[in-house]
């Protein structure tokens, strides 16, 4: 777990380890979602046409992998919510 500080301007630096894990680069847009005590950062989906999706860029992350990751994130959030309720 990482601890971050909110600046006077409201800025928060996302730890490098998390940025690498999720592939977040400078300029990427993230949606901030409030789950009632838990705040989540979620990447804003990019326009497929602008990103060249469907072109031959090679293999990427499969839908199954993405779904597994989303389910694991959901479990983590649920565990945090349960701890917060105690």
Coordinates of N, CA and C in Angstrom, one line a residue:
X1 N 0.8 -1.2 0.0 CA 0.0 0.0 0.0 C 0.9 1.2 0.0
X2 N 0.5 2.2 -0.7 CA 1.2 3.5 -0.8 C 0.4 4.6 -0.1
X3 N 1.1 5.6 0.4 CA 0.4 6.7 1.0 C 0.9 7.9 0.2
X4 N -0.1 8.7 -0.2 CA 0.2 9.9 -1.0 C -0.4 11.1 -0.3
X5 N 0.1 12.3 -0.7 CA -0.3 13.6 0.0 C -1.0 14.4 -1.1
X6 N -2.1 15.1 -0.7 CA -2.8 16.0 -1.5 C -2.2 17.3 -1.4
X7 N -1.8 17.9 -2.5 CA -1.1 19.3 -2.5 C -2.2 20.4 -2.3
X8 N -1.7 21.6 -2.1 CA -2.6 22.7 -1.9 C -3.5 22.9 -3.2
X9 N -3.0 22.5 -4.3 CA -3.7 22.6 -5.6 C -4.7 21.4 -5.8
X10 N -4.6 20.4 -4.9 CA -5.4 19.2 -5.0 C -4.8 18.1 -5.8
X11 N -3.5 18.3 -6.1 CA -2.8 17.3 -6.9 C -2.4 16.1 -6.0
X12 N -2.4 14.9 -6.6 CA -1.9 13.7 -6.0 C -1.0 13.0 -7.0
X13 N 0.2 12.6 -6.5 CA 1.1 11.9 -7.4 C 0.8 10.4 -7.2
X14 N 0.5 9.8 -8.4 CA 0.3 8.3 -8.4 C 1.7 7.6 -8.3
X15 N 1.9 6.7 -7.4 CA 3.2 6.1 -7.3 C 3.6 5.4 -8.6
X16 N 4.9 5.5 -8.9 CA 5.5 5.0 -10.2 C 5.1 3.5 -10.4
X17 N 5.2 2.7 -9.3 CA 4.9 1.3 -9.4 C 3.5 1.1 -9.9
X18 N 2.5 1.8 -9.5 CA 1.1 1.7 -10.0 C 1.0 2.2 -11.4
X19 N 1.7 3.3 -11.7 CA 1.6 3.8 -13.1 C 2.2 2.8 -14.1
X20 N 3.3 2.1 -13.7 CA 3.9 1.1 -14.5 C 2.9 -0.1 -14.6
X21 N 2.4 -0.6 -13.5 CA 1.5 -1.8 -13.5 C 0.3 -1.6 -14.4
X22 N -0.3 -0.4 -14.4 CA -1.5 -0.1 -15.2 C -1.2 0.5 -16.6
X23 N 0.1 0.8 -16.8 CA 0.5 1.4 -18.1 C 0.0 2.8 -18.3
X24 N -0.1 3.5 -17.2 CA -0.6 4.9 -17.3 C 0.6 5.8 -17.6
X25 N 0.5 6.7 -18.6 CA 1.5 7.5 -19.1 C 1.1 9.0 -18.9
X26 N 2.0 9.9 -18.9 CA 1.6 11.4 -18.8 C 0.6 11.7 -19.9
X27 N -0.4 12.4 -19.5 CA -1.4 12.8 -20.5 C -2.6 11.8 -20.5
X28 N -2.5 10.6 -20.0 CA -3.6 9.7 -19.9 C -4.7 10.3 -19.0
X29 N -5.9 10.0 -19.4 CA -7.1 10.5 -18.6 C -7.6 9.4 -17.7
X30 N -7.9 9.8 -16.5 CA -8.4 8.8 -15.5 C -9.7 9.4 -14.9
X31 N -10.7 8.5 -14.8 CA -12.0 8.9 -14.2 C -11.8 8.7 -12.7
X32 N -12.3 9.6 -11.9 CA -12.2 9.4 -10.4 C -13.7 9.1 -10.0
X33 N -13.8 7.9 -9.3 CA -15.1 7.4 -8.9 C -15.1 7.3 -7.4
X34 N -16.2 7.8 -6.8 CA -16.3 7.7 -5.3 C -17.3 6.6 -5.0
X35 N -16.8 5.6 -4.3 CA -17.7 4.4 -3.9 C -18.1 4.6 -2.5
X36 N -18.3 5.8 -2.0 CA -18.7 6.0 -0.6 C -17.6 5.5 0.4
X37 N -16.5 6.3 0.4 CA -15.4 6.0 1.3 C -14.2 5.4 0.6
X38 N -14.4 4.9 -0.6 CA -13.3 4.3 -1.4 C -13.3 5.1 -2.7
X39 N -12.2 5.7 -3.1 CA -12.0 6.4 -4.3 C -11.2 5.5 -5.3
X40 N -11.7 5.4 -6.5 CA -11.1 4.6 -7.5 C -10.7 5.4 -8.7
X41 N -9.5 5.1 -9.3 CA -9.1 5.7 -10.6 C -9.3 4.7 -11.7
X42 N -10.0 5.1 -12.7 CA -10.3 4.2 -13.8 C -9.9 4.9 -15.1
X43 N -9.2 4.2 -16.0 CA -8.8 4.9 -17.3 C -10.0 5.2 -18.1
X44 N -10.0 6.4 -18.7 CA -11.1 6.8 -19.6 C -10.7 6.1 -21.0
X45 N -11.7 5.4 -21.5 CA -11.5 4.6 -22.7 C -11.2 5.6 -23.9
X46 N -10.2 5.2 -24.6 CA -9.8 6.1 -25.8 C -10.7 5.8 -27.0
X47 N -10.7 6.7 -27.9 CA -11.4 6.6 -29.1 C -10.7 5.5 -30.0
X48 N -11.4 4.4 -30.3 CA -10.8 3.3 -31.0 C -10.2 3.7 -32.4
X49 N -10.9 4.6 -33.0 CA -10.4 5.1 -34.4 C -9.1 5.9 -34.2
X50 N -9.0 6.8 -33.2 CA -7.8 7.5 -33.0 C -6.6 6.7 -32.6
X51 N -6.9 5.6 -31.8 CA -5.9 4.8 -31.3 C -5.5 3.7 -32.4
X52 N -6.2 3.6 -33.5 CA -5.8 2.6 -34.5 C -6.2 1.2 -34.1
X53 N -7.2 1.0 -33.2 CA -7.6 -0.3 -32.8 C -8.1 -1.0 -34.1
X54 N -7.8 -2.3 -34.2 CA -8.2 -3.1 -35.3 C -7.1 -3.1 -36.4
X55 N -6.1 -2.2 -36.3 CA -5.0 -2.3 -37.2 C -4.1 -3.4 -36.7
X56 N -3.1 -3.7 -37.5 CA -2.2 -4.8 -37.1 C -1.1 -4.3 -36.2
X57 N -1.4 -4.1 -35.0 CA -0.4 -3.6 -34.0 C 0.2 -4.8 -33.2
X58 N -0.3 -6.0 -33.4 CA 0.1 -7.2 -32.7 C -0.8 -7.5 -31.5
X59 N -0.5 -8.5 -30.8 CA -1.4 -9.0 -29.8 C -1.3 -8.0 -28.6
X60 N -2.5 -7.8 -28.0 CA -2.6 -6.9 -26.8 C -3.2 -7.8 -25.7
X61 N -3.7 -7.1 -24.7 CA -4.3 -7.8 -23.5 C -5.6 -8.4 -24.0
X62 N -5.9 -9.6 -23.7 CA -7.1 -10.2 -24.1 C -8.3 -9.8 -23.3
X63 N -9.5 -9.9 -23.8 CA -10.7 -9.6 -23.1 C -10.8 -10.4 -21.8
X64 N -10.4 -11.6 -21.8 CA -10.5 -12.5 -20.6 C -9.5 -11.9 -19.5
X65 N -8.3 -11.5 -19.9 CA -7.4 -10.9 -18.9 C -8.0 -9.6 -18.4
X66 N -8.6 -8.8 -19.2 CA -9.2 -7.5 -18.7 C -10.3 -7.8 -17.8
X67 N -11.2 -8.8 -18.1 CA -12.3 -9.2 -17.2 C -11.8 -9.7 -15.9
X68 N -10.7 -10.5 -15.9 CA -10.2 -11.1 -14.7 C -9.6 -9.9 -13.8
X69 N -8.9 -9.0 -14.4 CA -8.4 -7.8 -13.7 C -9.5 -7.0 -13.1
X70 N -10.6 -6.8 -13.8 CA -11.7 -6.0 -13.3 C -12.4 -6.7 -12.2
X71 N -12.5 -8.0 -12.2 CA -13.1 -8.8 -11.2 C -12.2 -8.7 -9.9
X72 N -10.9 -8.8 -10.1 CA -10.0 -8.7 -8.9 C -10.1 -7.4 -8.3
X73 N -10.1 -6.3 -9.1 CA -10.3 -4.9 -8.6 C -11.6 -4.8 -7.8
X74 N -12.6 -5.4 -8.3 CA -13.9 -5.4 -7.6 C -13.8 -6.0 -6.3
X75 N -13.2 -7.2 -6.2 CA -13.0 -7.9 -4.9 C -12.2 -7.1 -3.9
X76 N -11.1 -6.4 -4.4 CA -10.3 -5.6 -3.5 C -11.1 -4.4 -3.0
X77 N -11.9 -3.8 -3.8 CA -12.8 -2.7 -3.3 C -13.8 -3.2 -2.3
X78 N -14.4 -4.4 -2.6 CA -15.3 -4.9 -1.6 C -14.7 -5.2 -0.3
X79 N -13.5 -5.8 -0.3 CA -12.8 -6.0 1.0 C -12.5 -4.7 1.7
X80 N -12.1 -3.7 1.0 CA -11.9 -2.4 1.6 C -13.2 -1.8 2.2
X81 N -14.3 -2.0 1.5 CA -15.6 -1.5 2.0 C -15.9 -2.2 3.3
X82 N -15.7 -3.5 3.3 CA -16.1 -4.3 4.4 C -15.2 -3.9 5.6
X83 N -14.0 -3.6 5.4 CA -13.1 -3.1 6.5 C -13.5 -1.8 7.0
X84 N -14.0 -0.9 6.1 CA -14.4 0.5 6.5 C -15.7 0.4 7.3
X85 N -16.5 -0.6 7.1 CA -17.8 -0.7 7.8 C -17.6 -1.1 9.3
X86 N -16.4 -1.8 9.5 CA -16.2 -2.4 10.9 C -16.0 -1.3 11.9

